[in-house]
């Protein structure tokens, strides 16, 4: 444990801004003397006490509730004091300053400061201590941040499942199976005269097969949890006046983007977070794509077009919007020819520049304005009308399908990309182990090493084997006071 983890810490534990109630939290070892100095009396453990909070001169700062949680029965596993006051920022800062000031007061009995070294907490440091003191594992600690940041009800419920330990239970079950298999292989290495017959009698191959099957199920659910946590970036692309802004408004159910018949109305991206069946989607409306060298394209629109391409390149999925009303123009056939050619050019550039695994959905808009022959041309894509809402349910369903959202919401636990990467590493190691077991003369030392590496990768998820730099990266993203 790093030296800073031994310091007592204090922070405002509620969100910035005004509120009905605000909390100042102190955590450390042996803080009872500080508790008595701040509250003017000893407190009954885990019992809320209403009393005045006073400054060093005895003048009242506020009145509220004080709760003392002696170790180890607290959030951090250390002694914890919570001061619940009125939620004004000035009041809370005065209380925090009073805690830091009182900690340096010399105790008349001992001649020592009441709580030497008390300092403001770093982001996530309370939860980090809960992890270090074995109150929660690393996956549960991350779930706390995910619960706070959840953007949909489904995401919040899934984070709560991870916080309650559902994901950790899955990982520990895998670890138990893996450790048992390692035990068999290590025993065979220790007693070489038994050799492969011992592994065959213990059904090592069957155990490994079952382990791989269980891992595949956990990995699939973790992938769903990672999608749910991160959300999906969906970029709407297409020529000017194809109806991109209208589609964004229709999906969001609000007038977010300006819609006019004038080409180039959208000059910069417009983003909105929406949800489909609990899945968060970051939908981005972009400037219409056309040749920047055209005389009617001014400098501002050129910048908008460049930004549109940048958004397309970073998308998880692209909705390529086509205008059915311009697929057929009886008064001037050349207009339709030029429009179709421009669409083909955009499609070619998207195919060249977009990663191969990024889905592109062809969406044919303005079905309410198109004639029969134009509708026939849209057979390869999805027919919609952003104006009337026709086809939007099918579009939402297809979006979920192409981004890989399949799990039933009630069965998903929250996960992160690092969890998915670790599980994939485990799967790769187990596949190597399986190839060794299938060999006519297995290399048992290599088999044992593959299983050990798989166990290490699994342990990284719950924090069983975790470097300090990874902990710093994880907890630095928490809010201060949590």
Coordinates of C-alpha atoms in Angstrom, one line a residue, residues 29-359:
X29 CA -7.5 5.5 11.6
X30 CA -8.3 6.5 15.2
X31 CA -10.4 9.6 14.5
X32 CA -12.4 9.4 17.7
X33 CA -10.6 12.4 19.2
X34 CA -11.3 14.5 16.1
X35 CA -14.9 13.5 16.2
X36 CA -15.3 14.7 19.8
X37 CA -13.6 18.0 19.0
X38 CA -15.8 18.7 16.0
X39 CA -19.0 17.6 17.6
X40 CA -18.4 18.7 21.2
X41 CA -19.1 15.3 22.5
X42 CA -18.5 11.6 21.9
X43 CA -21.0 10.0 19.4
X44 CA -22.8 6.7 19.6
X45 CA -21.5 4.6 16.7
X46 CA -23.8 4.4 13.7
X47 CA -26.4 6.6 15.3
X48 CA -27.4 10.0 13.8
X49 CA -27.0 12.8 16.3
X50 CA -28.5 16.3 15.7
X51 CA -26.1 19.0 17.0
X52 CA -24.5 22.4 16.0
X53 CA -21.3 22.4 14.0
X54 CA -19.0 25.2 15.4
X55 CA -15.9 26.9 14.2
X56 CA -12.7 27.2 16.3
X57 CA -14.1 30.2 18.2
X58 CA -17.3 28.3 19.1
X59 CA -19.5 30.2 16.7
X60 CA -22.0 28.1 14.8
X61 CA -21.4 27.2 11.2
X62 CA -24.6 25.2 10.8
X63 CA -26.7 22.6 12.6
X64 CA -27.1 19.1 11.2
X65 CA -26.6 15.4 11.7
X66 CA -23.3 13.7 12.6
X67 CA -22.7 10.0 12.2
X68 CA -19.6 8.1 13.4
X69 CA -18.8 4.7 11.8
X70 CA -15.9 3.0 13.7
X71 CA -13.7 0.6 11.7
X72 CA -14.2 -1.8 10.1
X73 CA -17.9 -1.3 9.8
X74 CA -17.8 1.7 7.4
X75 CA -17.7 2.4 3.7
X76 CA -13.9 2.6 3.6
X77 CA -13.1 0.1 6.3
X78 CA -11.5 2.9 8.4
X79 CA -13.1 5.1 11.0
X80 CA -15.5 7.4 9.1
X81 CA -17.3 10.6 10.2
X82 CA -20.1 12.1 8.2
X83 CA -21.4 15.6 8.8
X84 CA -24.7 16.2 7.1
X85 CA -25.5 19.9 6.9
X86 CA -27.5 22.2 4.6
X87 CA -26.3 21.9 1.1
X88 CA -24.9 25.3 0.4
X89 CA -21.4 25.4 -1.1
X90 CA -20.1 27.9 1.3
X91 CA -21.4 26.0 4.4
X92 CA -19.8 22.8 3.2
X93 CA -16.4 24.5 2.5
X94 CA -16.5 26.0 5.9
X95 CA -17.2 22.6 7.5
X96 CA -14.4 21.0 5.4
X97 CA -12.0 23.8 6.4
X98 CA -13.0 23.3 10.1
X99 CA -12.2 19.6 9.9
X100 CA -8.7 20.2 8.4
X101 CA -8.1 22.9 11.0
X102 CA -9.3 20.9 14.0
X103 CA -7.1 17.9 13.0
X104 CA -4.0 20.0 13.7
X105 CA -5.2 21.0 17.1
X106 CA -2.9 19.7 19.8
X107 CA -4.5 17.2 22.2
X108 CA -4.0 18.3 25.8
X109 CA -3.7 14.7 26.9
X110 CA -1.2 13.4 24.4
X111 CA 0.5 16.5 23.2
X112 CA 0.0 15.3 19.6
X113 CA -2.3 16.7 16.9
X114 CA -5.8 15.3 17.1
X115 CA -5.5 13.7 13.6
X116 CA -2.0 14.3 12.1
X117 CA -1.8 14.5 8.4
X118 CA -5.4 15.0 7.6
X119 CA -5.6 16.2 4.0
X120 CA -8.2 16.8 1.2
X121 CA -9.1 13.5 -0.5
X122 CA -8.1 12.9 -4.1
X123 CA -10.8 11.8 -6.7
X124 CA -12.1 8.4 -5.8
X125 CA -9.9 8.0 -2.8
X126 CA -12.7 6.9 -0.4
X127 CA -13.7 4.1 -2.8
X128 CA -10.1 3.2 -3.4
X129 CA -9.7 2.7 0.3
X130 CA -12.8 0.5 0.4
X131 CA -11.1 -1.7 -2.2
X132 CA -7.7 -1.7 -0.5
X133 CA -9.4 -2.7 2.8
X134 CA -11.3 -5.6 1.2
X135 CA -14.8 -4.0 1.5
X136 CA -15.4 -4.4 -2.2
X137 CA -13.4 -5.8 -5.1
X138 CA -12.2 -3.8 -8.1
X139 CA -15.1 -4.6 -10.4
X140 CA -17.6 -3.5 -7.7
X141 CA -15.6 -0.3 -7.2
X142 CA -15.9 0.5 -10.9
X143 CA -19.6 -0.3 -10.7
X144 CA -20.0 2.6 -8.2
X145 CA -18.7 5.1 -10.7
X146 CA -20.8 3.5 -13.5
X147 CA -23.9 3.7 -11.3
X148 CA -23.3 7.5 -10.8
X149 CA -22.6 8.0 -14.5
X150 CA -25.5 5.8 -15.8
X151 CA -27.4 7.6 -18.5
X152 CA -30.4 5.2 -18.7
X153 CA -32.5 3.2 -16.3
X154 CA -31.2 -0.1 -17.8
X155 CA -27.6 1.1 -17.3
X156 CA -28.3 2.1 -13.7
X157 CA -29.9 -1.3 -12.9
X158 CA -27.0 -3.2 -14.6
X159 CA -24.4 -1.1 -12.6
X160 CA -26.3 -1.9 -9.4
X161 CA -26.1 -5.7 -10.3
X162 CA -22.3 -5.4 -10.7
X163 CA -22.1 -3.4 -7.4
X164 CA -24.0 -6.1 -5.6
X165 CA -21.4 -8.6 -6.8
X166 CA -23.1 -10.5 -9.7
X167 CA -20.3 -9.9 -12.1
X168 CA -17.7 -10.7 -9.4
X169 CA -19.5 -14.0 -8.6
X170 CA -19.2 -15.0 -12.3
X171 CA -15.5 -14.2 -12.2
X172 CA -14.8 -16.1 -8.9
X173 CA -16.7 -19.1 -10.3
X174 CA -14.4 -19.1 -13.3
X175 CA -11.4 -18.7 -11.0
X176 CA -12.5 -21.7 -8.9
X177 CA -12.7 -23.9 -11.9
X178 CA -9.4 -22.7 -13.3
X179 CA -7.6 -23.1 -10.0
X180 CA -8.9 -26.7 -9.7
X181 CA -7.6 -27.5 -13.2
X182 CA -4.3 -25.9 -12.5
X183 CA -4.0 -28.0 -9.4
X184 CA -4.3 -31.2 -11.4
X185 CA -1.7 -30.1 -13.9
X186 CA 0.7 -28.9 -11.2
X187 CA 0.3 -32.3 -9.4
X188 CA 1.1 -34.1 -12.6
X189 CA 4.3 -32.0 -12.9
X190 CA 5.2 -32.8 -9.3
X191 CA 4.6 -36.6 -9.9
X192 CA 5.8 -37.2 -13.5
X193 CA 5.4 -40.9 -13.2
X194 CA 1.7 -40.4 -13.3
X195 CA 2.0 -38.3 -16.4
X196 CA -0.9 -37.9 -18.8
X197 CA -2.9 -40.9 -17.4
X198 CA -3.6 -38.9 -14.3
X199 CA -5.0 -36.0 -16.2
X200 CA -7.2 -38.4 -18.3
X201 CA -8.6 -40.1 -15.2
X202 CA -9.4 -36.7 -13.7
X203 CA -11.1 -35.7 -16.9
X204 CA -8.9 -32.6 -17.4
X205 CA -10.1 -32.2 -21.0
X206 CA -13.7 -32.3 -19.9
X207 CA -13.0 -29.7 -17.2
X208 CA -11.3 -27.4 -19.6
X209 CA -14.2 -27.8 -22.1
X210 CA -16.7 -26.8 -19.5
X211 CA -14.5 -23.9 -18.4
X212 CA -14.3 -22.6 -21.9
X213 CA -18.1 -22.9 -22.3
X214 CA -18.7 -21.0 -19.1
X215 CA -16.2 -18.3 -20.1
X216 CA -17.8 -17.8 -23.5
X217 CA -21.2 -17.1 -21.8
X218 CA -19.6 -14.6 -19.3
X219 CA -17.7 -12.9 -22.2
X220 CA -20.9 -12.5 -24.2
X221 CA -22.7 -10.9 -21.2
X222 CA -19.6 -8.7 -20.5
X223 CA -19.6 -7.5 -24.1
X224 CA -23.2 -6.5 -23.7
X225 CA -22.4 -4.7 -20.4
X226 CA -19.6 -2.8 -22.0
X227 CA -21.9 -1.7 -24.9
X228 CA -24.4 -0.6 -22.3
X229 CA -21.9 1.4 -20.3
X230 CA -20.2 3.1 -23.1
X231 CA -23.2 3.7 -25.4
X232 CA -23.0 3.7 -29.1
X233 CA -22.0 6.7 -31.3
X234 CA -24.3 6.8 -34.3
X235 CA -23.5 9.4 -37.0
X236 CA -26.1 10.5 -39.5
X237 CA -24.4 11.3 -42.9
X238 CA -25.6 12.2 -46.3
X239 CA -26.0 15.0 -48.8
X240 CA -27.5 18.4 -47.9
X241 CA -31.3 18.3 -47.5
X242 CA -31.5 14.5 -47.2
X243 CA -33.3 15.0 -43.9
X244 CA -30.5 14.3 -41.4
X245 CA -31.6 17.0 -39.0
X246 CA -35.2 15.9 -39.3
X247 CA -34.2 12.3 -38.5
X248 CA -32.2 13.4 -35.4
X249 CA -35.3 15.3 -34.2
X250 CA -37.5 12.3 -34.9
X251 CA -35.3 9.9 -33.0
X252 CA -34.9 12.3 -30.1
X253 CA -38.6 13.3 -30.0
X254 CA -37.6 17.0 -29.8
X255 CA -36.7 19.9 -32.1
X256 CA -33.0 19.9 -31.5
X257 CA -31.6 20.8 -35.0
X258 CA -32.8 23.6 -37.3
X259 CA -34.6 22.2 -40.4
X260 CA -34.9 24.4 -43.5
X261 CA -35.0 23.7 -47.3
X262 CA -31.7 25.7 -47.7
X263 CA -28.7 23.5 -48.4
X264 CA -26.0 23.8 -45.9
X265 CA -28.2 24.8 -43.0
X266 CA -26.4 22.5 -40.6
X267 CA -22.8 23.9 -40.3
X268 CA -21.6 22.0 -37.3
X269 CA -22.4 18.7 -35.5
X270 CA -25.5 18.5 -33.3
X271 CA -25.4 15.7 -30.7
X272 CA -28.1 14.1 -28.6
X273 CA -28.2 11.2 -26.2
X274 CA -31.2 9.0 -26.8
X275 CA -32.1 5.5 -25.6
X276 CA -33.6 2.5 -27.4
X277 CA -34.8 -0.3 -25.1
X278 CA -32.5 1.1 -22.4
X279 CA -29.4 1.2 -24.7
X280 CA -27.8 4.7 -24.7
X281 CA -27.0 6.0 -28.2
X282 CA -25.1 9.2 -28.9
X283 CA -26.7 10.4 -32.2
X284 CA -24.7 13.0 -34.2
X285 CA -26.3 15.1 -37.0
X286 CA -23.6 16.4 -39.3
X287 CA -23.2 18.9 -42.1
X288 CA -24.3 17.7 -45.5
X289 CA -21.6 16.1 -47.6
X290 CA -20.8 17.7 -50.9
X291 CA -17.9 18.8 -53.0
X292 CA -16.1 21.6 -51.0
X293 CA -15.0 23.1 -54.3
X294 CA -18.5 24.0 -55.4
X295 CA -18.9 27.8 -55.7
X296 CA -21.9 27.9 -53.4
X297 CA -19.9 26.3 -50.5
X298 CA -18.5 29.0 -48.3
X299 CA -15.6 28.7 -45.8
X300 CA -17.9 27.9 -42.8
X301 CA -19.6 25.1 -44.6
X302 CA -16.2 23.7 -45.7
X303 CA -15.2 23.4 -42.0
X304 CA -18.6 21.8 -41.3
X305 CA -18.0 19.2 -44.0
X306 CA -14.5 18.4 -42.7
X307 CA -15.9 17.9 -39.2
X308 CA -18.6 15.7 -40.6
X309 CA -16.0 13.4 -42.1
X310 CA -14.1 13.4 -38.8
X311 CA -17.3 12.3 -36.9
X312 CA -18.0 9.6 -39.5
X313 CA -14.5 8.2 -39.0
X314 CA -15.0 7.9 -35.2
X315 CA -18.5 6.4 -35.4
X316 CA -19.6 3.0 -34.1
X317 CA -22.3 3.0 -36.7
X318 CA -23.2 5.3 -39.7
X319 CA -26.7 6.0 -40.9
X320 CA -26.2 6.9 -44.6
X321 CA -29.3 8.9 -45.5
X322 CA -30.6 9.0 -49.1
X323 CA -33.3 11.3 -50.4
X324 CA -35.9 9.3 -52.2
X325 CA -37.6 12.4 -53.6
X326 CA -34.4 13.2 -55.6
X327 CA -34.0 9.7 -57.0
X328 CA -36.5 10.6 -59.7
X329 CA -37.1 14.1 -61.1
X330 CA -39.3 14.1 -64.2
X331 CA -38.8 17.8 -64.9
X332 CA -35.0 17.6 -65.0
X333 CA -33.7 14.0 -65.1
X334 CA -30.1 15.3 -64.9
X335 CA -30.8 16.4 -61.3
X336 CA -31.5 12.8 -60.3
X337 CA -28.5 11.5 -62.2
X338 CA -26.2 14.0 -60.4
X339 CA -27.7 13.2 -57.0
X340 CA -27.3 9.4 -57.5
X341 CA -23.7 9.9 -58.6
X342 CA -22.9 12.1 -55.6
X343 CA -24.4 9.4 -53.3
X344 CA -22.2 6.8 -55.0
X345 CA -19.1 9.0 -54.4
X346 CA -19.9 9.4 -50.7
X347 CA -20.5 5.6 -50.4
X348 CA -17.1 5.0 -52.0
X349 CA -15.2 7.3 -49.6
X350 CA -17.0 5.9 -46.6
X351 CA -16.0 2.4 -47.7
X352 CA -12.4 3.5 -48.1
X353 CA -12.0 5.4 -44.9
X354 CA -14.2 3.7 -42.4
X355 CA -12.9 0.7 -40.5
X356 CA -14.2 -2.6 -42.0
X357 CA -16.1 -3.6 -38.9
X358 CA -18.1 -0.3 -38.6
X359 CA -21.6 -1.0 -39.8

